Structure formats: C-alpha cells, structure tokens
Amino acid sequence: MTPAAAASLIQERFAVTPTTAGAELGVTLPGERWAEFAAFAKGTLGCTYFNWLTAVDWKDQGLEVLARIEDLAAPLIVTMRTRLAPGTTHCATLTGVFRGAGWMERECYDMFGVVFDGHPDLRRILLGEDWEGYPLRKDYAVDTPHAPYR
C-alpha cells in the first residue's frame, strides 16, 4: 500500500489527517482509539512489524506515548502517538495486536510510569521492584540516594 492510499484510509476511518513525509506517516490519536488503530494498521495497512514504543514527558501537558509500526514490503512507516492528560498514566496495551509490544511497554512503565491497561505481565523490567519513582520523568529527583547494585 502506498503512503498516500494509507493516509486516505486513515482519514476516512479515524477522522484524523496524518502528516506525511515520503513513506512515513504520523498519526495522532485519542487514547480510546489507540489499540483500535494499531489493529487497523496491522490488518488493513499491512504494518505487521512493531518497531518500537516509548513515551515523552511534556511536564504540565502530560505524557505522550509513541509507537512505530511498519510494512517492510511496501515500504510504509506509521508513527502513532497519543497524549495522556496531565496526571493520567493509563494507556491501552498493544500486546493483543503486537506480541513484541510486551517488553517495550514494560520498559515504558518502568521508566515513565505509563500503566498499559490489559498488559499480561506489567512489572518492572530494568529496575528492581523496590525502586521508587520513574527515572525518565521530568519530575524525577536525580539526586535521590539509592542503594548500590549487587
């Protein structure tokens, strides 16, 4: 599928206009349509490769969750993003659509505190269970003393 055809289908189905740059599309979605769009992108657009998932802390504006999915044969690259309201940390999991999202969502939970609703095993993956806080958030106190690793 061409990026132009994909953009047209996205606009038709989700009433959002994706940004385009060559083979890359950027789609900003409301949180309640996050998983629905991922399933659409995989089934309809052919984006079967889950590349990565992360978050950005925009301080007072809340957290933003981003994921990049691709159709390696087309090529078609879709960067999907959703903004969580300030003080909100919940986002739908993509593990039901992309199995590869599991570890990346755990990392995002560990570093940013984003809770992926419906995730089958949401627990820390990089830091110990006794770690306090989320190191990649802007409000994290970097001078907090921690016990040394053993």
Short mmCIF file of C-alpha atoms in Angstrom, two decimals:
data_model
loop_
_atom_site.label_atom_id
_atom_site.label_comp_id
_atom_site.label_asym_id
_atom_site.label_seq_id
_atom_site.Cartn_x
_atom_site.Cartn_y
_atom_site.Cartn_z
CA MET A 1 0.00 0.00 0.00
CA THR A 2 1.27 3.46 -0.83
CA PRO A 3 1.60 6.12 1.86
CA ALA A 4 -0.98 8.28 0.06
CA ALA A 5 -3.53 5.44 -0.01
CA ALA A 6 -2.84 4.68 3.64
CA ALA A 7 -3.29 8.34 4.59
CA SER A 8 -6.63 8.40 2.78
CA LEU A 9 -7.85 5.27 4.58
CA ILE A 10 -6.74 6.63 7.95
CA GLN A 11 -8.55 9.91 7.37
CA GLU A 12 -11.69 8.06 6.26
CA ARG A 13 -11.77 5.64 9.18
CA PHE A 14 -10.42 7.73 12.08
CA ALA A 15 -11.21 11.31 11.01
CA VAL A 16 -7.61 12.42 11.59
CA THR A 17 -5.25 13.80 8.99
CA PRO A 18 -1.86 12.09 9.13
CA THR A 19 1.31 14.01 8.48
CA THR A 20 3.33 12.63 5.59
CA ALA A 21 7.00 12.67 4.72
CA GLY A 22 7.86 10.22 1.96
CA ALA A 23 6.98 6.72 3.17
CA GLU A 24 6.41 7.92 6.74
CA LEU A 25 3.04 8.81 8.24
CA GLY A 26 2.47 10.41 11.62
CA VAL A 27 -0.91 9.82 13.26
CA THR A 28 -2.08 11.48 16.47
CA LEU A 29 -4.95 9.60 18.08
CA PRO A 30 -7.20 9.96 21.08
CA GLY A 31 -6.29 7.43 23.78
CA GLU A 32 -9.51 5.47 23.42
CA ARG A 33 -8.68 4.64 19.78
CA TRP A 34 -5.01 3.66 20.38
CA ALA A 35 -5.41 -0.13 20.24
CA GLU A 36 -8.14 0.08 17.59
CA PHE A 37 -5.79 1.99 15.30
CA ALA A 38 -2.97 -0.50 15.87
CA ALA A 39 -5.26 -3.36 14.82
CA PHE A 40 -6.38 -1.36 11.76
CA ALA A 41 -2.78 -0.58 10.78
CA LYS A 42 -1.79 -4.22 11.07
CA GLY A 43 -4.83 -5.73 9.36
CA THR A 44 -5.69 -3.11 6.74
CA LEU A 45 -2.47 -1.20 6.10
CA GLY A 46 -0.20 -4.27 6.39
CA CYS A 47 2.01 -2.81 9.13
CA THR A 48 2.99 -6.13 10.69
CA TYR A 49 6.39 -5.09 12.06
CA PHE A 50 6.30 -3.49 15.51
CA ASN A 51 9.50 -1.44 15.64
CA TRP A 52 9.44 0.45 18.96
CA LEU A 53 7.37 2.12 21.65
CA THR A 54 8.33 4.91 24.05
CA ALA A 55 6.96 7.95 25.85
CA VAL A 56 7.80 11.63 26.25
CA ASP A 57 7.15 13.64 29.40
CA TRP A 58 5.83 17.08 28.45
CA LYS A 59 5.68 18.18 32.11
CA ASP A 60 2.44 20.10 32.71
CA GLN A 61 0.97 18.89 29.41
CA GLY A 62 1.15 15.22 30.38
CA LEU A 63 2.78 12.16 28.89
CA GLU A 64 2.78 11.24 25.23
CA VAL A 65 3.05 7.60 24.12
CA LEU A 66 4.55 6.85 20.69
CA ALA A 67 4.87 3.65 18.69
CA ARG A 68 6.38 2.97 15.28
CA ILE A 69 4.95 0.20 13.12
CA GLU A 70 5.94 -0.69 9.59
CA ASP A 71 5.08 -2.58 6.44
CA LEU A 72 8.55 -3.64 5.39
CA ALA A 73 7.43 -4.77 1.92
CA ALA A 74 5.68 -1.52 0.88
CA PRO A 75 7.61 0.42 2.47
CA LEU A 76 5.17 2.16 4.79
CA ILE A 77 6.12 3.54 8.20
CA VAL A 78 3.50 4.74 10.69
CA THR A 79 4.36 6.59 13.87
CA MET A 80 1.32 6.58 16.09
CA ARG A 81 1.06 8.85 19.10
CA THR A 82 -1.42 9.63 21.83
CA ARG A 83 -1.32 12.26 24.53
CA LEU A 84 -2.31 11.30 28.06
CA ALA A 85 -3.99 14.07 30.04
CA PRO A 86 -1.91 15.70 32.79
CA GLY A 87 -1.89 13.43 35.83
CA THR A 88 -3.10 10.45 33.79
CA THR A 89 -0.83 7.46 33.30
CA HIS A 90 -3.15 4.89 31.70
CA CYS A 91 -2.97 3.76 28.07
CA ALA A 92 -4.37 0.67 26.34
CA THR A 93 -1.90 -2.14 25.71
CA LEU A 94 -0.91 -3.16 22.20
CA THR A 95 0.11 -6.68 23.25
CA GLY A 96 -3.14 -8.10 21.86
CA VAL A 97 -2.17 -6.79 18.42
CA PHE A 98 1.63 -6.98 18.52
CA ARG A 99 3.28 -9.53 20.81
CA GLY A 100 6.52 -7.54 20.52
CA ALA A 101 4.92 -4.65 22.40
CA GLY A 102 5.14 -6.56 25.68
CA TRP A 103 8.70 -5.79 26.69
CA MET A 104 8.65 -2.25 25.34
CA GLU A 105 5.50 -1.45 27.30
CA ARG A 106 7.17 -2.87 30.41
CA GLU A 107 10.18 -0.62 29.79
CA CYS A 108 7.89 2.39 29.30
CA TYR A 109 6.12 1.50 32.55
CA ASP A 110 9.46 1.15 34.34
CA MET A 111 10.96 4.43 33.10
CA PHE A 112 7.88 6.69 32.75
CA GLY A 113 5.18 5.06 34.89
CA VAL A 114 2.74 4.56 32.00
CA VAL A 115 0.28 1.83 33.01
CA PHE A 116 -0.75 -0.22 29.98
CA ASP A 117 -4.26 -1.46 30.73
CA GLY A 118 -4.70 -5.11 29.77
CA HIS A 119 -0.96 -5.90 29.66
CA PRO A 120 -0.47 -9.57 30.64
CA ASP A 121 2.66 -9.02 32.79
CA LEU A 122 3.15 -5.35 33.64
CA ARG A 123 6.05 -5.13 36.07
CA ARG A 124 9.46 -3.52 36.15
CA ILE A 125 11.94 -4.86 33.61
CA LEU A 126 15.07 -2.69 34.04
CA LEU A 127 14.99 -1.58 37.66
CA GLY A 128 14.41 -3.50 40.87
CA GLU A 129 10.87 -3.87 42.22
CA ASP A 130 11.88 -1.73 45.21
CA TRP A 131 12.91 1.23 43.01
CA GLU A 132 10.95 4.37 43.76
CA GLY A 133 9.86 6.71 41.01
CA TYR A 134 10.26 6.80 37.25
CA PRO A 135 13.70 7.99 36.10
CA LEU A 136 12.73 9.43 32.70
CA ARG A 137 10.03 11.71 34.05
CA LYS A 138 10.91 15.37 34.30
CA ASP A 139 9.86 15.48 37.97
CA TYR A 140 12.22 12.66 38.99
CA ALA A 141 14.76 13.76 41.59
CA VAL A 142 18.10 12.74 40.11
CA ASP A 143 19.92 13.39 43.36
CA THR A 144 17.90 10.77 45.27
CA PRO A 145 20.31 8.38 47.01
CA HIS A 146 19.91 4.72 46.02
CA ALA A 147 21.39 1.57 47.43
CA PRO A 148 24.23 0.24 45.26
CA TYR A 149 23.58 -2.62 42.86
CA ARG A 150 24.86 -6.01 43.94
#
